[in-house]
Structure formats: structure tokens, C-alpha cells
Amino acid sequence: MPPSRFPIPQGTLDMLILQVLALEPAHGYAIAQRLLQISRAVVQVNQGSLYPALHRLEQKGWLESEWRQSDAGRDAKFYVLTRTGRKQLVLEKESWGRLTEAVRLIFEAGN
């Protein structure tokens, strides 16, 4: 049975998008599919969340975009991580690591 879907905790979508784009440039649909694939179908991002996030990250200067042809032969807006975006990803990962460690400590305190 596949893992059940659950909402992405608030504030993590940006970090996940940055991580996927650190691997390679991609268009929106490919980003959503990659998140689904890597997470073994747990992280499912709908278009209503993904595209506003991509726009926000582009406005912050963490992403750049250009129109290219996708593998399917259609024009698609491809996103690439900027130098500033790579720096932000490092900060996001460090922050996430501190948070998950703190949560782990709290959970272990109950045992």
C-alpha cells in the first residue's frame, strides 16, 4: 500500500522546490513530478500551491526562468536556481536540520 498523502508543513514548499532545482533546471509540472517521485508519492503539490511559490521565489531572486521546449515538445517555463537561491537553500537546510533535531529530542523525552 502506498504511503498516505499529507499536507506539506507550512514554510517547507520553498525549500523543497529549491532542492529539486538544485539537481537540475525544470518546469513546474516536472518539479511536482520529481517531488512526488523522490518522496515515494508522499509529497504531492497541487498547481494552486506550486505556481505561486515559483513566482514568489523568482521575485526574491532565488530563481530565474526562461521559456523552452519541454520533452513533450511544448513550450514551458523552465526554472533554474540562482547563486542567491543556492545560498538560501543552504540556510534552509541548516534551519530544517536544527528544527528536526529539536523535534527528535522532544519526542525522545517522552520515552
Short mmCIF file of N, CA and C in Angstrom, two decimals:
data_model
loop_
_atom_site.label_atom_id
_atom_site.label_comp_id
_atom_site.label_asym_id
_atom_site.label_seq_id
_atom_site.Cartn_x
_atom_site.Cartn_y
_atom_site.Cartn_z
N MET A 1 0.85 -1.18 0.00
CA MET A 1 0.00 0.00 0.00
C MET A 1 0.89 1.24 0.00
N PRO A 2 0.65 2.21 -0.90
CA PRO A 2 1.49 3.40 -0.95
C PRO A 2 1.29 4.27 0.28
N PRO A 3 2.33 5.06 0.63
CA PRO A 3 2.19 5.95 1.78
C PRO A 3 1.03 6.91 1.56
N SER A 4 0.36 7.28 2.66
CA SER A 4 -0.76 8.20 2.52
C SER A 4 -0.25 9.62 2.31
N ARG A 5 -1.06 10.40 1.64
CA ARG A 5 -0.72 11.79 1.36
C ARG A 5 -1.03 12.63 2.59
N PHE A 6 -0.18 13.59 2.86
CA PHE A 6 -0.46 14.52 3.95
C PHE A 6 0.03 15.90 3.53
N PRO A 7 -0.54 16.93 4.15
CA PRO A 7 -0.14 18.29 3.76
C PRO A 7 1.32 18.58 4.10
N ILE A 8 1.95 19.35 3.24
CA ILE A 8 3.33 19.76 3.48
C ILE A 8 3.29 20.82 4.58
N PRO A 9 4.11 20.67 5.61
CA PRO A 9 4.12 21.69 6.67
C PRO A 9 4.38 23.08 6.09
N GLN A 10 3.68 24.07 6.62
CA GLN A 10 3.81 25.43 6.14
C GLN A 10 5.27 25.86 6.19
N GLY A 11 5.72 26.50 5.13
CA GLY A 11 7.08 27.01 5.07
C GLY A 11 8.10 26.06 4.48
N THR A 12 7.70 24.83 4.13
CA THR A 12 8.67 23.88 3.59
C THR A 12 8.65 23.77 2.07
N LEU A 13 7.58 24.23 1.44
CA LEU A 13 7.49 24.09 -0.02
C LEU A 13 8.62 24.82 -0.72
N ASP A 14 8.94 26.02 -0.28
CA ASP A 14 10.04 26.77 -0.91
C ASP A 14 11.33 25.98 -0.87
N MET A 15 11.64 25.42 0.30
CA MET A 15 12.87 24.65 0.47
C MET A 15 12.87 23.42 -0.45
N LEU A 16 11.74 22.76 -0.57
CA LEU A 16 11.66 21.57 -1.42
C LEU A 16 11.85 21.93 -2.89
N ILE A 17 11.25 23.03 -3.31
CA ILE A 17 11.43 23.49 -4.69
C ILE A 17 12.89 23.83 -4.96
N LEU A 18 13.51 24.55 -4.04
CA LEU A 18 14.93 24.90 -4.21
C LEU A 18 15.79 23.63 -4.32
N GLN A 19 15.48 22.64 -3.50
CA GLN A 19 16.26 21.40 -3.54
C GLN A 19 16.11 20.68 -4.88
N VAL A 20 14.90 20.60 -5.38
CA VAL A 20 14.67 19.94 -6.67
C VAL A 20 15.42 20.68 -7.78
N LEU A 21 15.37 22.00 -7.74
CA LEU A 21 16.04 22.78 -8.79
C LEU A 21 17.54 22.81 -8.62
N ALA A 22 18.05 22.45 -7.44
CA ALA A 22 19.50 22.31 -7.25
C ALA A 22 20.01 21.11 -8.04
N LEU A 23 19.13 20.17 -8.32
CA LEU A 23 19.50 18.97 -9.08
C LEU A 23 19.61 19.28 -10.56
N GLU A 24 18.63 20.04 -11.08
CA GLU A 24 18.62 20.43 -12.50
C GLU A 24 17.48 21.41 -12.76
N PRO A 25 17.61 22.24 -13.78
CA PRO A 25 16.50 23.13 -14.14
C PRO A 25 15.27 22.30 -14.53
N ALA A 26 14.09 22.85 -14.25
CA ALA A 26 12.87 22.10 -14.56
C ALA A 26 11.70 23.07 -14.69
N HIS A 27 10.65 22.61 -15.38
CA HIS A 27 9.41 23.37 -15.46
C HIS A 27 8.50 22.92 -14.32
N GLY A 28 7.42 23.66 -14.10
CA GLY A 28 6.56 23.42 -12.95
C GLY A 28 6.06 22.00 -12.82
N TYR A 29 5.52 21.44 -13.89
CA TYR A 29 4.99 20.08 -13.82
C TYR A 29 6.10 19.09 -13.46
N ALA A 30 7.28 19.28 -14.02
CA ALA A 30 8.40 18.38 -13.73
C ALA A 30 8.83 18.49 -12.26
N ILE A 31 8.76 19.70 -11.70
CA ILE A 31 9.10 19.88 -10.29
C ILE A 31 8.13 19.08 -9.42
N ALA A 32 6.84 19.22 -9.71
CA ALA A 32 5.82 18.49 -8.94
C ALA A 32 6.03 16.98 -9.07
N GLN A 33 6.31 16.51 -10.28
CA GLN A 33 6.53 15.07 -10.50
C GLN A 33 7.78 14.58 -9.78
N ARG A 34 8.83 15.39 -9.80
CA ARG A 34 10.08 15.00 -9.12
C ARG A 34 9.87 14.89 -7.62
N LEU A 35 9.13 15.85 -7.03
CA LEU A 35 8.83 15.78 -5.60
C LEU A 35 8.04 14.52 -5.28
N LEU A 36 7.08 14.21 -6.12
CA LEU A 36 6.26 13.01 -5.94
C LEU A 36 7.13 11.75 -6.02
N GLN A 37 8.01 11.72 -7.02
CA GLN A 37 8.88 10.56 -7.24
C GLN A 37 9.87 10.37 -6.09
N ILE A 38 10.59 11.42 -5.74
CA ILE A 38 11.62 11.31 -4.70
C ILE A 38 11.01 10.96 -3.35
N SER A 39 9.83 11.51 -3.06
CA SER A 39 9.18 11.27 -1.77
C SER A 39 8.38 9.97 -1.73
N ARG A 40 8.45 9.20 -2.79
CA ARG A 40 7.70 7.95 -2.90
C ARG A 40 6.19 8.20 -2.76
N ALA A 41 5.74 9.23 -3.44
CA ALA A 41 4.32 9.60 -3.55
C ALA A 41 3.73 10.19 -2.28
N VAL A 42 4.56 10.63 -1.35
CA VAL A 42 4.05 11.26 -0.14
C VAL A 42 3.84 12.76 -0.36
N VAL A 43 4.80 13.41 -1.01
CA VAL A 43 4.71 14.86 -1.23
C VAL A 43 4.05 15.11 -2.58
N GLN A 44 2.79 15.56 -2.52
CA GLN A 44 2.03 15.89 -3.72
C GLN A 44 1.69 17.37 -3.65
N VAL A 45 2.18 18.11 -4.62
CA VAL A 45 1.98 19.55 -4.65
C VAL A 45 1.01 19.89 -5.77
N ASN A 46 -0.05 20.60 -5.43
CA ASN A 46 -1.00 20.99 -6.46
C ASN A 46 -0.56 22.29 -7.12
N GLN A 47 -1.10 22.54 -8.30
CA GLN A 47 -0.73 23.73 -9.07
C GLN A 47 -1.05 25.02 -8.34
N GLY A 48 -2.11 25.00 -7.55
CA GLY A 48 -2.51 26.18 -6.80
C GLY A 48 -1.51 26.59 -5.74
N SER A 49 -0.65 25.68 -5.34
CA SER A 49 0.42 25.99 -4.38
C SER A 49 1.75 26.18 -5.10
N LEU A 50 2.00 25.34 -6.10
CA LEU A 50 3.31 25.32 -6.76
C LEU A 50 3.60 26.61 -7.53
N TYR A 51 2.69 27.03 -8.38
CA TYR A 51 2.99 28.17 -9.24
C TYR A 51 3.10 29.49 -8.48
N PRO A 52 2.27 29.74 -7.47
CA PRO A 52 2.51 30.95 -6.66
C PRO A 52 3.87 30.90 -5.93
N ALA A 53 4.27 29.71 -5.49
CA ALA A 53 5.57 29.57 -4.83
C ALA A 53 6.71 29.84 -5.81
N LEU A 54 6.60 29.32 -7.02
CA LEU A 54 7.64 29.58 -8.03
C LEU A 54 7.73 31.07 -8.32
N HIS A 55 6.59 31.71 -8.44
CA HIS A 55 6.57 33.16 -8.70
C HIS A 55 7.22 33.92 -7.54
N ARG A 56 6.88 33.53 -6.32
CA ARG A 56 7.44 34.17 -5.12
C ARG A 56 8.97 34.00 -5.07
N LEU A 57 9.45 32.80 -5.36
CA LEU A 57 10.89 32.53 -5.33
C LEU A 57 11.61 33.31 -6.43
N GLU A 58 10.95 33.47 -7.55
CA GLU A 58 11.53 34.26 -8.64
C GLU A 58 11.60 35.74 -8.23
N GLN A 59 10.55 36.23 -7.58
CA GLN A 59 10.53 37.62 -7.11
C GLN A 59 11.64 37.88 -6.08
N LYS A 60 11.95 36.88 -5.27
CA LYS A 60 13.01 37.01 -4.26
C LYS A 60 14.41 36.94 -4.88
N GLY A 61 14.48 36.55 -6.15
CA GLY A 61 15.77 36.42 -6.81
C GLY A 61 16.44 35.08 -6.60
N TRP A 62 15.70 34.12 -6.08
CA TRP A 62 16.26 32.79 -5.83
C TRP A 62 16.15 31.89 -7.05
N LEU A 63 15.27 32.25 -7.97
CA LEU A 63 15.09 31.51 -9.22
C LEU A 63 15.11 32.48 -10.39
N GLU A 64 15.51 31.96 -11.53
CA GLU A 64 15.34 32.65 -12.81
C GLU A 64 14.58 31.70 -13.71
N SER A 65 13.92 32.25 -14.72
CA SER A 65 13.15 31.38 -15.61
C SER A 65 13.35 31.80 -17.06
N GLU A 66 13.10 30.84 -17.93
CA GLU A 66 13.10 31.11 -19.37
C GLU A 66 12.18 30.11 -20.04
N TRP A 67 11.58 30.54 -21.14
CA TRP A 67 10.71 29.66 -21.90
C TRP A 67 11.54 28.78 -22.82
N ARG A 68 11.30 27.47 -22.74
CA ARG A 68 11.97 26.48 -23.59
C ARG A 68 10.97 25.41 -23.98
N GLN A 69 11.41 24.55 -24.85
CA GLN A 69 10.56 23.44 -25.23
C GLN A 69 10.80 22.27 -24.28
N SER A 70 9.72 21.69 -23.77
CA SER A 70 9.83 20.54 -22.87
C SER A 70 10.08 19.27 -23.68
N ASP A 71 10.30 18.17 -22.98
CA ASP A 71 10.49 16.88 -23.64
C ASP A 71 9.25 16.49 -24.45
N ALA A 72 8.10 16.99 -24.03
CA ALA A 72 6.85 16.69 -24.74
C ALA A 72 6.66 17.58 -25.97
N GLY A 73 7.63 18.50 -26.22
CA GLY A 73 7.55 19.35 -27.39
C GLY A 73 6.72 20.61 -27.20
N ARG A 74 6.31 20.87 -25.98
CA ARG A 74 5.51 22.06 -25.70
C ARG A 74 6.39 23.13 -25.07
N ASP A 75 6.01 24.39 -25.28
CA ASP A 75 6.71 25.47 -24.60
C ASP A 75 6.39 25.43 -23.12
N ALA A 76 7.42 25.56 -22.30
CA ALA A 76 7.25 25.54 -20.85
C ALA A 76 8.24 26.51 -20.22
N LYS A 77 7.85 27.05 -19.10
CA LYS A 77 8.72 27.96 -18.37
C LYS A 77 9.63 27.12 -17.47
N PHE A 78 10.92 27.13 -17.78
CA PHE A 78 11.89 26.38 -17.00
C PHE A 78 12.51 27.28 -15.94
N TYR A 79 12.67 26.73 -14.77
CA TYR A 79 13.24 27.47 -13.64
C TYR A 79 14.64 26.93 -13.32
N VAL A 80 15.51 27.85 -12.94
CA VAL A 80 16.87 27.48 -12.57
C VAL A 80 17.21 28.24 -11.29
N LEU A 81 17.97 27.59 -10.42
CA LEU A 81 18.40 28.19 -9.16
C LEU A 81 19.48 29.23 -9.43
N THR A 82 19.37 30.39 -8.81
CA THR A 82 20.40 31.42 -8.91
C THR A 82 21.45 31.18 -7.83
N ARG A 83 22.52 31.93 -7.89
CA ARG A 83 23.55 31.84 -6.84
C ARG A 83 22.94 32.18 -5.48
N THR A 84 22.09 33.21 -5.45
CA THR A 84 21.41 33.59 -4.21
C THR A 84 20.49 32.47 -3.74
N GLY A 85 19.83 31.81 -4.68
CA GLY A 85 18.96 30.68 -4.35
C GLY A 85 19.74 29.52 -3.75
N ARG A 86 20.93 29.27 -4.27
CA ARG A 86 21.78 28.20 -3.70
C ARG A 86 22.18 28.53 -2.27
N LYS A 87 22.51 29.79 -2.03
CA LYS A 87 22.86 30.21 -0.66
C LYS A 87 21.66 30.06 0.26
N GLN A 88 20.49 30.43 -0.24
CA GLN A 88 19.28 30.31 0.57
C GLN A 88 18.97 28.85 0.87
N LEU A 89 19.20 27.97 -0.08
CA LEU A 89 18.96 26.55 0.15
C LEU A 89 19.83 26.03 1.28
N VAL A 90 21.08 26.46 1.32
CA VAL A 90 21.98 26.04 2.42
C VAL A 90 21.39 26.50 3.76
N LEU A 91 20.94 27.76 3.82
CA LEU A 91 20.35 28.28 5.06
C LEU A 91 19.09 27.51 5.44
N GLU A 92 18.26 27.22 4.45
CA GLU A 92 17.01 26.48 4.71
C GLU A 92 17.30 25.08 5.24
N LYS A 93 18.30 24.42 4.66
CA LYS A 93 18.65 23.07 5.11
C LYS A 93 19.20 23.09 6.54
N GLU A 94 20.02 24.09 6.84
CA GLU A 94 20.56 24.21 8.20
C GLU A 94 19.43 24.44 9.20
N SER A 95 18.52 25.32 8.86
CA SER A 95 17.39 25.62 9.74
C SER A 95 16.51 24.39 9.93
N TRP A 96 16.24 23.69 8.84
CA TRP A 96 15.42 22.47 8.90
C TRP A 96 16.11 21.41 9.76
N GLY A 97 17.41 21.30 9.63
CA GLY A 97 18.16 20.33 10.44
C GLY A 97 18.06 20.64 11.93
N ARG A 98 18.17 21.91 12.29
CA ARG A 98 18.03 22.30 13.70
C ARG A 98 16.63 21.99 14.21
N LEU A 99 15.62 22.30 13.41
CA LEU A 99 14.24 22.05 13.82
C LEU A 99 13.98 20.55 13.99
N THR A 100 14.39 19.74 13.03
CA THR A 100 14.11 18.31 13.13
C THR A 100 14.86 17.68 14.30
N GLU A 101 16.05 18.17 14.57
CA GLU A 101 16.80 17.67 15.73
C GLU A 101 16.08 18.04 17.03
N ALA A 102 15.57 19.26 17.12
CA ALA A 102 14.84 19.70 18.31
C ALA A 102 13.56 18.87 18.49
N VAL A 103 12.85 18.61 17.40
CA VAL A 103 11.64 17.80 17.49
C VAL A 103 11.98 16.38 17.93
N ARG A 104 13.07 15.83 17.39
CA ARG A 104 13.51 14.49 17.79
C ARG A 104 13.79 14.44 19.29
N LEU A 105 14.48 15.44 19.81
CA LEU A 105 14.79 15.49 21.24
C LEU A 105 13.52 15.55 22.08
N ILE A 106 12.57 16.35 21.62
CA ILE A 106 11.30 16.46 22.34
C ILE A 106 10.56 15.13 22.34
N PHE A 107 10.52 14.45 21.21
CA PHE A 107 9.85 13.15 21.13
C PHE A 107 10.53 12.12 22.02
N GLU A 108 11.85 12.14 22.05
CA GLU A 108 12.60 11.17 22.86
C GLU A 108 12.43 11.43 24.35
N ALA A 109 12.11 12.65 24.72
CA ALA A 109 11.94 12.98 26.14
C ALA A 109 10.74 12.24 26.73
N GLY A 110 9.81 11.86 25.89
CA GLY A 110 8.62 11.16 26.37
C GLY A 110 8.83 9.66 26.53
N ASN A 111 10.00 9.16 26.17
CA ASN A 111 10.24 7.70 26.25
C ASN A 111 10.93 7.31 27.53
#
